Coordinates of C-alpha atoms in Angstrom, one line a residue:
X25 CA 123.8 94.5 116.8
X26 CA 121.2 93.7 114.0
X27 CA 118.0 95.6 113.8
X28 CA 114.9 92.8 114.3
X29 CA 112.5 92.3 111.0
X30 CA 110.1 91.4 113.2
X31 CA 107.2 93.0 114.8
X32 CA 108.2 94.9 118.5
X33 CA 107.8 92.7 121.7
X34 CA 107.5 94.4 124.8
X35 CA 110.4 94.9 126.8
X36 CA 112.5 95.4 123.3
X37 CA 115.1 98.5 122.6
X38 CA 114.2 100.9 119.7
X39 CA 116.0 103.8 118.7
X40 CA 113.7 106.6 117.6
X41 CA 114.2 107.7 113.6
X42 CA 111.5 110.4 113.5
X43 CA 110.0 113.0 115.6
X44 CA 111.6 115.4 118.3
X45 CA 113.3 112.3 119.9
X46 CA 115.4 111.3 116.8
X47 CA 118.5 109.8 117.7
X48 CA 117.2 108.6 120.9
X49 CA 116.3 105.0 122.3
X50 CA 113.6 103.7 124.3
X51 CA 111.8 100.5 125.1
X52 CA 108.8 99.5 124.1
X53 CA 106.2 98.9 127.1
X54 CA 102.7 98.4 125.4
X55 CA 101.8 97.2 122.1
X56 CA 98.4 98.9 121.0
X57 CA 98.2 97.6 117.7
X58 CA 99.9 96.2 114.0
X59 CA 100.9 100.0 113.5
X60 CA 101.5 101.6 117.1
X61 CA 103.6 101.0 120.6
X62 CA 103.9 103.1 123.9
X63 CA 107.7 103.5 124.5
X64 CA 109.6 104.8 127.1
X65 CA 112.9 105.4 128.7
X66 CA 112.1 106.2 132.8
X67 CA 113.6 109.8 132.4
X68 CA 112.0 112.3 129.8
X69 CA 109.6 109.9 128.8
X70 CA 108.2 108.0 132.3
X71 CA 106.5 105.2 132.4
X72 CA 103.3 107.2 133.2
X73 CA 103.5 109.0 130.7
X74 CA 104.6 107.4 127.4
X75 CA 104.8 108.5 124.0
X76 CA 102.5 106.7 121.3
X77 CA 105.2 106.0 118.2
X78 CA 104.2 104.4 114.3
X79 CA 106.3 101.2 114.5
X80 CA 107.5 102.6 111.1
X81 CA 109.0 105.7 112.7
X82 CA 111.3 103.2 115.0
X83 CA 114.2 101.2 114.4
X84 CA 114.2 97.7 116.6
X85 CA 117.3 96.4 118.0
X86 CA 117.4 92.3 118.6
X87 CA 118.1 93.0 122.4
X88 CA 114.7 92.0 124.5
X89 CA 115.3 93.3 128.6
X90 CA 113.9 90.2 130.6
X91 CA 114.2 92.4 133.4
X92 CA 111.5 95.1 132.0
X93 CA 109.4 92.3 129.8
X94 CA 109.1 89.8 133.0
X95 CA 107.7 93.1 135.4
X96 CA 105.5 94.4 132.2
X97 CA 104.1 90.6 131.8
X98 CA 103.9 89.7 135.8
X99 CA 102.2 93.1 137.2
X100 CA 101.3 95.2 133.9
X101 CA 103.7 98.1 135.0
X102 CA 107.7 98.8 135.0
X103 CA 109.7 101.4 137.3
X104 CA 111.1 104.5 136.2
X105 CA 114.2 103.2 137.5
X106 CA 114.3 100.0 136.1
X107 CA 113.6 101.6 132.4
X108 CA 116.8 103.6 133.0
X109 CA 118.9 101.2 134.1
X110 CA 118.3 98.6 130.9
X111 CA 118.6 101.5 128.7
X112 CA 121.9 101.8 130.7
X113 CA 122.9 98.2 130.2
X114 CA 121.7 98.0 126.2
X115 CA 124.6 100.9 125.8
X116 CA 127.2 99.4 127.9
X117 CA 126.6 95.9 126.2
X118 CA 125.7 96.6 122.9
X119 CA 126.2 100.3 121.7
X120 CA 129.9 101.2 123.4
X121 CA 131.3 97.6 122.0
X122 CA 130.2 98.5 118.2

């Protein structure tokens, strides 16, 4: 899996390089502007309650949920549940086959 060039989209996997999170992933759910996005990942970080992040400070995966980016476009809000389960789905597809 190649890390994007482009700007973040929502609905997209990052992994977190800097901050208390490092190592960690996360999708993004709100861009705010060129610099910033509101991640993440239905479990420590709800959707309620998400964490602002510098784009700079995350690494973007090519790997878009549909399932997370048609909800955030549709009604403007994801589940808990549904964060956790593409995060889920991102490692079995993507991570555990590298």
């Amino acid at each position: 899996m190649k890390e994007s060039d482009s700007s973040p989209e929502i609905g997209q996997i990052v992994s977190i390089n800097k901050g208390r999170d490092t190592g960690q992933f996360a999708i993004v759910i709100q861009l705010i502007d060129e610099r910033f996005v509101f991640i993440a990942d239905g479990d420590k970080r709800k959707f309620d309650r998400p964490k602002k992040k510098n784009i700079q400070h995350l690494q973007c995966y090519d790997y878009i949920s549909p399932e997370v980016r048609s909800s955030m476009l549709d009604t403007g809000k994801v589940t808990n549940g549904k964060l956790r389960w593409a995060l889920g789905k991102f490692m079995e597809d993507v991570i555990w086959k590298l």
